[in-house]
Amino acid sequence: MKNYNLAIFGGISLLGLLVLIFPTFWINLVVFIVGLGAVAYGLYNLLVTKRVFQDSMYETVILVKSVFSIVIGSISVILPLAVADAMWKTMIYVLIVYLLLAAIIGFYSVSLLKSTEIDRKRFVLENLSLLLLAVALIIISPERLGIFIVRLIGLAAFILGIFMITITLMSQKNVVDAEVVEVREGEEGSTDSEEE
């Protein structure tokens, strides 16, 4: 178990160091992952969420949201890889706008479900997640503040990993091996009589 913990904390520390050294790469990776997530979210809405409520207005809203998600997600994955580094900055802002609009459209579609008996909590949580993701992208946008924040997160992960490795190694040194004492039946009786 201790070796497992050492491997996990070593991985956290290494990841923190890589984020600290290469912050722009990690920002680009986040954009790529959010783009893939947008495509998956669009497909999910198209295949699952659209069928929740049989209303033409609701279906149209979900269809628009789905197509919008798939298109923006595809662009944010394909275009930066094709055009190179300058596109990443643009795609972060496009994704921020997409996430905000998708959340607004999502809240509108939830309001269309108000008159039904369908549980809306899941859809509200989805749209709140979109808003939180937009805020996270605003925070890590590739300006100086964003790179500083990403480096700060990397430094914190690195320090946490090293600290936890140190604690794990220190706790291994403090483990005392217990001595096993075998008591035979004949000896047990003699010790009892000696005590009396």
mmCIF file of C-alpha atoms in Angstrom, residues 33-154:
data_model
loop_
_atom_site.group_PDB
_atom_site.id
_atom_site.type_symbol
_atom_site.label_atom_id
_atom_site.label_comp_id
_atom_site.label_asym_id
_atom_site.label_seq_id
_atom_site.Cartn_x
_atom_site.Cartn_y
_atom_site.Cartn_z
ATOM 1 C CA ILE A 33 -10.475 18.123 -23.836
ATOM 2 C CA VAL A 34 -13.300 20.680 -23.549
ATOM 3 C CA GLY A 35 -13.704 20.480 -27.342
ATOM 4 C CA LEU A 36 -13.998 16.688 -27.214
ATOM 5 C CA GLY A 37 -16.410 17.043 -24.311
ATOM 6 C CA ALA A 38 -18.533 19.502 -26.314
ATOM 7 C CA VAL A 39 -18.802 17.007 -29.186
ATOM 8 C CA ALA A 40 -19.775 14.211 -26.770
ATOM 9 C CA TYR A 41 -22.255 16.500 -24.992
ATOM 10 C CA GLY A 42 -23.835 17.475 -28.317
ATOM 11 C CA LEU A 43 -24.218 13.838 -29.333
ATOM 12 C CA TYR A 44 -25.670 12.979 -25.916
ATOM 13 C CA ASN A 45 -28.217 15.802 -26.186
ATOM 14 C CA LEU A 46 -29.109 14.722 -29.713
ATOM 15 C CA LEU A 47 -29.536 11.045 -28.859
ATOM 16 C CA VAL A 48 -30.872 11.153 -25.277
ATOM 17 C CA THR A 49 -32.002 14.553 -24.009
ATOM 18 C CA LYS A 50 -33.982 15.418 -27.130
ATOM 19 C CA ARG A 51 -36.273 12.431 -26.498
ATOM 20 C CA VAL A 52 -37.106 13.354 -22.899
ATOM 21 C CA PHE A 53 -40.071 15.545 -23.788
ATOM 22 C CA GLN A 54 -42.195 15.310 -26.950
ATOM 23 C CA ASP A 55 -42.691 18.987 -27.698
ATOM 24 C CA SER A 56 -41.670 20.638 -30.965
ATOM 25 C CA MET A 57 -40.255 23.754 -29.262
ATOM 26 C CA TYR A 58 -38.239 21.692 -26.763
ATOM 27 C CA GLU A 59 -36.926 19.387 -29.503
ATOM 28 C CA THR A 60 -35.915 22.391 -31.641
ATOM 29 C CA VAL A 61 -34.057 24.021 -28.747
ATOM 30 C CA ILE A 62 -32.206 20.790 -27.943
ATOM 31 C CA LEU A 63 -31.434 20.213 -31.643
ATOM 32 C CA VAL A 64 -29.911 23.711 -31.944
ATOM 33 C CA LYS A 65 -27.914 23.191 -28.744
ATOM 34 C CA SER A 66 -26.695 19.771 -29.953
ATOM 35 C CA VAL A 67 -25.594 20.939 -33.389
ATOM 36 C CA PHE A 68 -23.970 24.023 -31.839
ATOM 37 C CA SER A 69 -22.047 21.800 -29.387
ATOM 38 C CA ILE A 70 -20.872 19.383 -32.069
ATOM 39 C CA VAL A 71 -19.749 22.148 -34.455
ATOM 40 C CA ILE A 72 -17.919 24.250 -31.841
ATOM 41 C CA GLY A 73 -16.367 21.168 -30.241
ATOM 42 C CA SER A 74 -15.145 19.864 -33.603
ATOM 43 C CA ILE A 75 -13.703 23.250 -34.524
ATOM 44 C CA SER A 76 -11.912 23.573 -31.187
ATOM 45 C CA VAL A 77 -10.320 20.150 -31.641
ATOM 46 C CA ILE A 78 -9.469 20.204 -35.366
ATOM 47 C CA LEU A 79 -8.659 23.843 -36.142
ATOM 48 C CA PRO A 80 -5.923 24.475 -33.545
ATOM 49 C CA LEU A 81 -4.181 21.252 -34.536
ATOM 50 C CA ALA A 82 -4.264 22.314 -38.181
ATOM 51 C CA VAL A 83 -3.461 26.025 -37.849
ATOM 52 C CA ALA A 84 -1.076 25.826 -34.857
ATOM 53 C CA ASP A 85 -0.581 27.827 -31.719
ATOM 54 C CA ALA A 86 -2.286 31.131 -32.574
ATOM 55 C CA MET A 87 -5.666 29.395 -32.853
ATOM 56 C CA TRP A 88 -5.601 28.089 -29.282
ATOM 57 C CA LYS A 89 -6.137 31.545 -27.810
ATOM 58 C CA THR A 90 -9.049 32.205 -30.154
ATOM 59 C CA MET A 91 -10.609 28.827 -29.438
ATOM 60 C CA ILE A 92 -10.562 29.417 -25.685
ATOM 61 C CA TYR A 93 -12.725 32.495 -26.178
ATOM 62 C CA VAL A 94 -14.971 30.683 -28.662
ATOM 63 C CA LEU A 95 -15.424 27.874 -26.122
ATOM 64 C CA ILE A 96 -16.224 30.388 -23.376
ATOM 65 C CA VAL A 97 -18.951 31.952 -25.542
ATOM 66 C CA TYR A 98 -20.209 28.483 -26.503
ATOM 67 C CA LEU A 99 -20.417 27.337 -22.868
ATOM 68 C CA LEU A 100 -22.279 30.473 -21.805
ATOM 69 C CA LEU A 101 -24.744 30.227 -24.711
ATOM 70 C CA ALA A 102 -25.218 26.485 -24.194
ATOM 71 C CA ALA A 103 -25.998 27.109 -20.517
ATOM 72 C CA ILE A 104 -28.515 29.841 -21.394
ATOM 73 C CA ILE A 105 -30.179 27.610 -23.993
ATOM 74 C CA GLY A 106 -30.100 24.756 -21.481
ATOM 75 C CA PHE A 107 -31.824 26.805 -18.787
ATOM 76 C CA TYR A 108 -34.441 27.820 -21.348
ATOM 77 C CA SER A 109 -35.040 24.171 -22.270
ATOM 78 C CA VAL A 110 -35.390 23.359 -18.552
ATOM 79 C CA SER A 111 -38.032 26.080 -18.265
ATOM 80 C CA LEU A 112 -39.956 24.329 -21.050
ATOM 81 C CA LEU A 113 -40.069 21.218 -18.853
ATOM 82 C CA LYS A 114 -41.626 23.108 -15.928
ATOM 83 C CA SER A 115 -45.189 22.051 -16.774
ATOM 84 C CA THR A 116 -44.212 18.375 -17.001
ATOM 85 C CA GLU A 117 -43.528 15.792 -14.312
ATOM 86 C CA ILE A 118 -39.970 15.281 -15.592
ATOM 87 C CA ASP A 119 -37.254 15.725 -12.953
ATOM 88 C CA ARG A 120 -35.304 18.836 -13.950
ATOM 89 C CA LYS A 121 -32.494 18.680 -11.361
ATOM 90 C CA ARG A 122 -30.121 16.782 -13.635
ATOM 91 C CA PHE A 123 -30.573 19.317 -16.434
ATOM 92 C CA VAL A 124 -30.077 22.251 -14.053
ATOM 93 C CA LEU A 125 -26.839 20.650 -12.798
ATOM 94 C CA GLU A 126 -25.653 20.123 -16.389
ATOM 95 C CA ASN A 127 -26.161 23.790 -17.175
ATOM 96 C CA LEU A 128 -24.524 24.936 -13.939
ATOM 97 C CA SER A 129 -21.547 22.745 -14.883
ATOM 98 C CA LEU A 130 -21.352 24.516 -18.239
ATOM 99 C CA LEU A 131 -21.275 27.885 -16.463
ATOM 100 C CA LEU A 132 -18.547 26.714 -14.066
ATOM 101 C CA LEU A 133 -16.484 25.387 -16.964
ATOM 102 C CA ALA A 134 -16.820 28.758 -18.727
ATOM 103 C CA VAL A 135 -15.580 30.515 -15.583
ATOM 104 C CA ALA A 136 -12.639 28.080 -15.353
ATOM 105 C CA LEU A 137 -11.697 28.817 -18.976
ATOM 106 C CA ILE A 138 -11.930 32.553 -18.311
ATOM 107 C CA ILE A 139 -9.567 32.125 -15.361
ATOM 108 C CA ILE A 140 -6.968 30.094 -17.295
ATOM 109 C CA SER A 141 -7.172 32.068 -20.527
ATOM 110 C CA PRO A 142 -3.644 32.310 -21.938
ATOM 111 C CA GLU A 143 -2.923 35.845 -20.826
ATOM 112 C CA ARG A 144 -0.300 36.414 -18.154
ATOM 113 C CA LEU A 145 -2.768 35.980 -15.306
ATOM 114 C CA GLY A 146 -3.967 32.642 -16.708
ATOM 115 C CA ILE A 147 -0.434 31.315 -17.106
ATOM 116 C CA PHE A 148 0.416 32.548 -13.602
ATOM 117 C CA ILE A 149 -2.626 30.747 -12.149
ATOM 118 C CA VAL A 150 -1.819 27.530 -14.036
ATOM 119 C CA ARG A 151 1.795 27.700 -12.808
ATOM 120 C CA LEU A 152 0.544 28.315 -9.277
ATOM 121 C CA ILE A 153 -1.643 25.187 -9.520
ATOM 122 C CA GLY A 154 1.379 23.245 -10.823
#
